[in-house]
mmCIF file of C-alpha atoms in Angstrom:
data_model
loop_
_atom_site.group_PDB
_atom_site.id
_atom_site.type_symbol
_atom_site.label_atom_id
_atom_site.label_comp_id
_atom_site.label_asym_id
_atom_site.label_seq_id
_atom_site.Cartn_x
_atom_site.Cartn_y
_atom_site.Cartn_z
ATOM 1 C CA UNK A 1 -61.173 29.960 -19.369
ATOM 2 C CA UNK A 2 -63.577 27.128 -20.371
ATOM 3 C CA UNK A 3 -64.666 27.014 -23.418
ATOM 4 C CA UNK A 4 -68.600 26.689 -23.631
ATOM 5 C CA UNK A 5 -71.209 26.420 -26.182
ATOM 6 C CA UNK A 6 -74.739 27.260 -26.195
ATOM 7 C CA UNK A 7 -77.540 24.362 -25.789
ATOM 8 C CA UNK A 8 -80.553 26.363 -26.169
ATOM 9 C CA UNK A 9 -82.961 28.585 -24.447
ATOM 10 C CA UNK A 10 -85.247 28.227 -22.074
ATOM 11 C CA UNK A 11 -87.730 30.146 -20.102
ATOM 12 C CA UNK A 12 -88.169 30.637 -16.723
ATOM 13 C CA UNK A 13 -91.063 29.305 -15.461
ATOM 14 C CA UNK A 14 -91.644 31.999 -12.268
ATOM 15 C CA UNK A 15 -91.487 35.474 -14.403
ATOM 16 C CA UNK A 16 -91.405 33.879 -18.503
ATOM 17 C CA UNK A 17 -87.748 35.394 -19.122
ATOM 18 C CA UNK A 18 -85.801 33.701 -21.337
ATOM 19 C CA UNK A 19 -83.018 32.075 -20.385
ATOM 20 C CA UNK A 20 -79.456 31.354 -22.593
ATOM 21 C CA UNK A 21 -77.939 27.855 -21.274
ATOM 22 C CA UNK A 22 -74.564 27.162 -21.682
ATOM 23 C CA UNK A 23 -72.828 23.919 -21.653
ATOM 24 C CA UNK A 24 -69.340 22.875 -21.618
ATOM 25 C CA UNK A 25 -68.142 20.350 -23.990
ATOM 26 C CA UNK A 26 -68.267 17.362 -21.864
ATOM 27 C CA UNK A 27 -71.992 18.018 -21.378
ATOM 28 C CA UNK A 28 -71.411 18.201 -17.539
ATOM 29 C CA UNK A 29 -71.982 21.793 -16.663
ATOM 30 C CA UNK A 30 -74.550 24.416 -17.596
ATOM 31 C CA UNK A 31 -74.300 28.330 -17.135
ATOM 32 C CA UNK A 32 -77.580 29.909 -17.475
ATOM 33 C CA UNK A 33 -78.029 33.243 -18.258
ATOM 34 C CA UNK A 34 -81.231 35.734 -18.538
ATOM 35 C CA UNK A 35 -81.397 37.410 -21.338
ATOM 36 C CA UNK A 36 -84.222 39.732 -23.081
ATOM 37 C CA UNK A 37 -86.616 38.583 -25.546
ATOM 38 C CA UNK A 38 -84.840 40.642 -28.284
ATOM 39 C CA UNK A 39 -81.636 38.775 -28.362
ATOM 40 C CA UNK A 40 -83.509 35.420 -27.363
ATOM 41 C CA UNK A 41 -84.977 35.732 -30.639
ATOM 42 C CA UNK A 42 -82.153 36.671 -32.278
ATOM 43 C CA UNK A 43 -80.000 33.693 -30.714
ATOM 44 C CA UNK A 44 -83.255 31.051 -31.557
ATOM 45 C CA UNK A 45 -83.157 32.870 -34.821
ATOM 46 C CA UNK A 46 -79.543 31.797 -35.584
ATOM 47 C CA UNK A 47 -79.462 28.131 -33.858
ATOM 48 C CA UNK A 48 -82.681 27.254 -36.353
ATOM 49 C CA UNK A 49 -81.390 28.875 -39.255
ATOM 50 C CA UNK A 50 -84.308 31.042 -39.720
ATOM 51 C CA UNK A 51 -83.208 33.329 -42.463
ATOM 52 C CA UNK A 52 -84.041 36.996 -42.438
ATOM 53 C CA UNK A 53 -84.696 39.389 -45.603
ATOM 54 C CA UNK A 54 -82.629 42.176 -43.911
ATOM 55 C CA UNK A 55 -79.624 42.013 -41.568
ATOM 56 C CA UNK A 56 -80.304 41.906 -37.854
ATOM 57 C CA UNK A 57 -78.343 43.895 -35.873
ATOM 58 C CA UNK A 58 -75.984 40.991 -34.945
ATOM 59 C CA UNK A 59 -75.467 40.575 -38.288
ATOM 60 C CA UNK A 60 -74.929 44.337 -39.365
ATOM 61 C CA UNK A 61 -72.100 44.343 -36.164
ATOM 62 C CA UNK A 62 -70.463 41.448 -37.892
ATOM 63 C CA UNK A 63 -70.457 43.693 -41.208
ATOM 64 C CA UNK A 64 -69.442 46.817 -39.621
ATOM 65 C CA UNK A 65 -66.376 45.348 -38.167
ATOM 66 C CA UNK A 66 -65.362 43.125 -41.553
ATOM 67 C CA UNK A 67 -65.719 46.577 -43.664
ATOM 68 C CA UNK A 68 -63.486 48.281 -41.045
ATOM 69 C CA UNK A 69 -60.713 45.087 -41.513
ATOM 70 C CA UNK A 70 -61.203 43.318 -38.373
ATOM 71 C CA UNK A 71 -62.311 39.613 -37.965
ATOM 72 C CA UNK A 72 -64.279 38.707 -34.430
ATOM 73 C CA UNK A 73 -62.016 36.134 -32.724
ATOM 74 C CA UNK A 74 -63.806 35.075 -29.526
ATOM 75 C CA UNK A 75 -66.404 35.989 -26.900
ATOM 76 C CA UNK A 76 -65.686 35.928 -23.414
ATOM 77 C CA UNK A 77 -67.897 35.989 -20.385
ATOM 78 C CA UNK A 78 -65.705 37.591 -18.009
ATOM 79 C CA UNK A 79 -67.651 38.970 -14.838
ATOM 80 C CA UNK A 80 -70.583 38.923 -12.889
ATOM 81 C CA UNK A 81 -71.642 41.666 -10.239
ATOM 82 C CA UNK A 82 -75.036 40.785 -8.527
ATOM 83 C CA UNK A 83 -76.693 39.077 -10.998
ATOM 84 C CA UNK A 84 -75.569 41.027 -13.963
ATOM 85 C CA UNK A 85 -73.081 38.988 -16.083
ATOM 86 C CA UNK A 86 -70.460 41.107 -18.610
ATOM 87 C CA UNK A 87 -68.920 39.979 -21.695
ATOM 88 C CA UNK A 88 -66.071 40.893 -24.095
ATOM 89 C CA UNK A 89 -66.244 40.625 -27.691
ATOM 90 C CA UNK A 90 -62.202 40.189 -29.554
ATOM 91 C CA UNK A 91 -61.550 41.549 -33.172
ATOM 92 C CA UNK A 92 -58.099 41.375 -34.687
ATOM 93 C CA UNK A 93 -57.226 43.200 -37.494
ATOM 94 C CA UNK A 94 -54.393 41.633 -39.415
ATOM 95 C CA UNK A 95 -53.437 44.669 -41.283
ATOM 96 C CA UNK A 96 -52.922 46.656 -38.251
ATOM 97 C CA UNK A 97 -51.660 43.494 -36.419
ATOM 98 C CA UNK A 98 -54.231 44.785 -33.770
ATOM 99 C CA UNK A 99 -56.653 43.454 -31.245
ATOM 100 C CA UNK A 100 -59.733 45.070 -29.895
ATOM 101 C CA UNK A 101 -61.873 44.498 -27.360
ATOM 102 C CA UNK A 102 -65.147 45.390 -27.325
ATOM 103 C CA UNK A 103 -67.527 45.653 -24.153
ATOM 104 C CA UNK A 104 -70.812 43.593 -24.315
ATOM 105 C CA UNK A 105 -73.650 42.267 -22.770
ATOM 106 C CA UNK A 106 -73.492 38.671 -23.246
ATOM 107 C CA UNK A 107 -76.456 38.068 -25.159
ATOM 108 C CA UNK A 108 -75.520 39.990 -27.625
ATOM 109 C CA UNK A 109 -71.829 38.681 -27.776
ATOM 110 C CA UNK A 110 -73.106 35.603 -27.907
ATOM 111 C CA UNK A 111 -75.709 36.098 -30.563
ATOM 112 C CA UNK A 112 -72.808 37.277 -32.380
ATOM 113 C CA UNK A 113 -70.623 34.650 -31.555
ATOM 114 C CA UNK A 114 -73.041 32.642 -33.101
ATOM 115 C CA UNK A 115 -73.259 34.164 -36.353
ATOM 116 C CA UNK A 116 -69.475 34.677 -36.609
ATOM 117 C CA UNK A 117 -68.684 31.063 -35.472
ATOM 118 C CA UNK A 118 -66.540 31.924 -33.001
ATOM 119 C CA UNK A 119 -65.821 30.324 -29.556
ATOM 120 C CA UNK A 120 -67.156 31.174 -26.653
ATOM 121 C CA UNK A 121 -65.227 31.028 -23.323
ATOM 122 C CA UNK A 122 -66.311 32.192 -19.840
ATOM 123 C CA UNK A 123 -63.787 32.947 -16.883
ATOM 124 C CA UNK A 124 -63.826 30.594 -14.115
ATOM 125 C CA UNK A 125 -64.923 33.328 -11.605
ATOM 126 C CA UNK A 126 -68.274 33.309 -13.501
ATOM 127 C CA UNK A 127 -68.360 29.880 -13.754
ATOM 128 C CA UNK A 128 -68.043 29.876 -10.124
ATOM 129 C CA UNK A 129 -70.831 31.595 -9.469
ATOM 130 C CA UNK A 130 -73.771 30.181 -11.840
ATOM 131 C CA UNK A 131 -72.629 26.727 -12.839
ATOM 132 C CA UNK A 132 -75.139 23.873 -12.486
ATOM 133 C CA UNK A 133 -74.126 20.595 -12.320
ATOM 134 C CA UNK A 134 -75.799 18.990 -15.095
ATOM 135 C CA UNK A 135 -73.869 15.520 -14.626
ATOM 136 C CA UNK A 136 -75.131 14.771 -10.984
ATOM 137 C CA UNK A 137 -74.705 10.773 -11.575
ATOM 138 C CA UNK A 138 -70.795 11.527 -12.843
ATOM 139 C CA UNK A 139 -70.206 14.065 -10.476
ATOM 140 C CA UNK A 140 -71.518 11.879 -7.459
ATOM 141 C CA UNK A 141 -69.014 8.997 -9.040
ATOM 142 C CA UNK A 142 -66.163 11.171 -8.923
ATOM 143 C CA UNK A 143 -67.122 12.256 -5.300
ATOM 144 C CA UNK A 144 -67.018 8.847 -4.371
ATOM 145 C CA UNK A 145 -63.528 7.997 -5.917
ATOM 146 C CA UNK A 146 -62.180 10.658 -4.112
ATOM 147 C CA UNK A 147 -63.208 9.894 -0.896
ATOM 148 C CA UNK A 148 -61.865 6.783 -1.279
ATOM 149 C CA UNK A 149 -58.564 8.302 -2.450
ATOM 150 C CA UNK A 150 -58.304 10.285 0.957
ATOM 151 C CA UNK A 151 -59.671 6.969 3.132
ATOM 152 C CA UNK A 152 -56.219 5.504 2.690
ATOM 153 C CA UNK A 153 -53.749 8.667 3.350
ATOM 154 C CA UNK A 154 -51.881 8.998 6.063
ATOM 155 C CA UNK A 155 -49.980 11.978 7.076
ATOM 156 C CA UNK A 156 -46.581 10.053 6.579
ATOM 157 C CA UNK A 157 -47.547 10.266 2.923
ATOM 158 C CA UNK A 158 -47.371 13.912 2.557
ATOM 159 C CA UNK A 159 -44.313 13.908 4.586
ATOM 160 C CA UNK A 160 -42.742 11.559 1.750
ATOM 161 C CA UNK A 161 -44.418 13.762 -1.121
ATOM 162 C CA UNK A 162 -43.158 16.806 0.462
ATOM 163 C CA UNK A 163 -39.349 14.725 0.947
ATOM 164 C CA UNK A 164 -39.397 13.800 -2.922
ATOM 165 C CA UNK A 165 -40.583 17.439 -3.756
ATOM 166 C CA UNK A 166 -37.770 19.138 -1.977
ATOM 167 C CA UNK A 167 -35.020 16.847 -3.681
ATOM 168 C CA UNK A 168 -36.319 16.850 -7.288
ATOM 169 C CA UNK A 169 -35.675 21.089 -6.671
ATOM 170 C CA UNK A 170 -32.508 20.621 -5.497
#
């Protein structure tokens, strides 16, 4: 699991969706995400502090589940089938000493996530499949140290890693 947080939204310029963009910490990775206008909103809404007379329905979740005992722990991003990305949302109830999980699309876990300040993680099977590299001058540096790493082995060196290996087990 890496833990990501969101930078923003953006629209796509082809068809106008909007678009939820994840980043990791370091900056270096982005994980975007199509979302509806709806919970666009709702996300911009909470990132700009736009206030609201009544409760959204993010916010009314985040009641429901505080009335009931439970506090929302996380959010993860856990799969992605053919485009469509899934999400989790954790409670914990200390009372009960219980955790629940609770099926979501990940706008709206995230939009909650948001408003419960929460972390968000995503499983590195989805991370897999829709990271861009957001870091290309890093990422090309770290290409390039590596390939000079592997210039200089030769296959006696594995043979002496493998040697040392073996004896530290026995």
């Amino acid at each position: 699991m890496i833990e990501m947080r969101v930078m923003g939204i953006a629209l796509d310029t082809r068809t106008g969706s909007p678009i939820v963009v994840l980043n990791d910490k370091e900056n270096r990775k982005a994980l975007p995400i199509w979302i509806g206008s709806a919970e666009a909103s709702a996300i911009i809404r909470k990132i700009e502090n736009i206030p609201s007379t009544r409760p959204m329905t993010h916010d009314l979740f985040i009641q429901i589940a505080e009335k009931s005992g439970f506090k929302i722990t996380k959010i993860e991003i856990n799969d992605v089938d053919d485009s469509t990305y899934f999400a989790t949302v954790f409670m914990f109830n200390s009372d009960l000493n219980k955790e629940i999980e609770i099926d979501s699309r990940p706008s709206d876990a995230i939009a909650i996530a948001l408003r419960a300040d929460v972390p968000i993680f995503v499983t590195t099977n989805v991370l897999a499949t829709g990271l861009v590299s957001t870091d290309v001058e890093k990422d090309e540096q770290e290409a390039a140290e590596f390939k000079n790493f592997i210039q200089d082995i030769k296959p006696s060196d594995f043979e002496k890693l493998l040697k040392k290996n073996f004896e530290s087990d026995q």
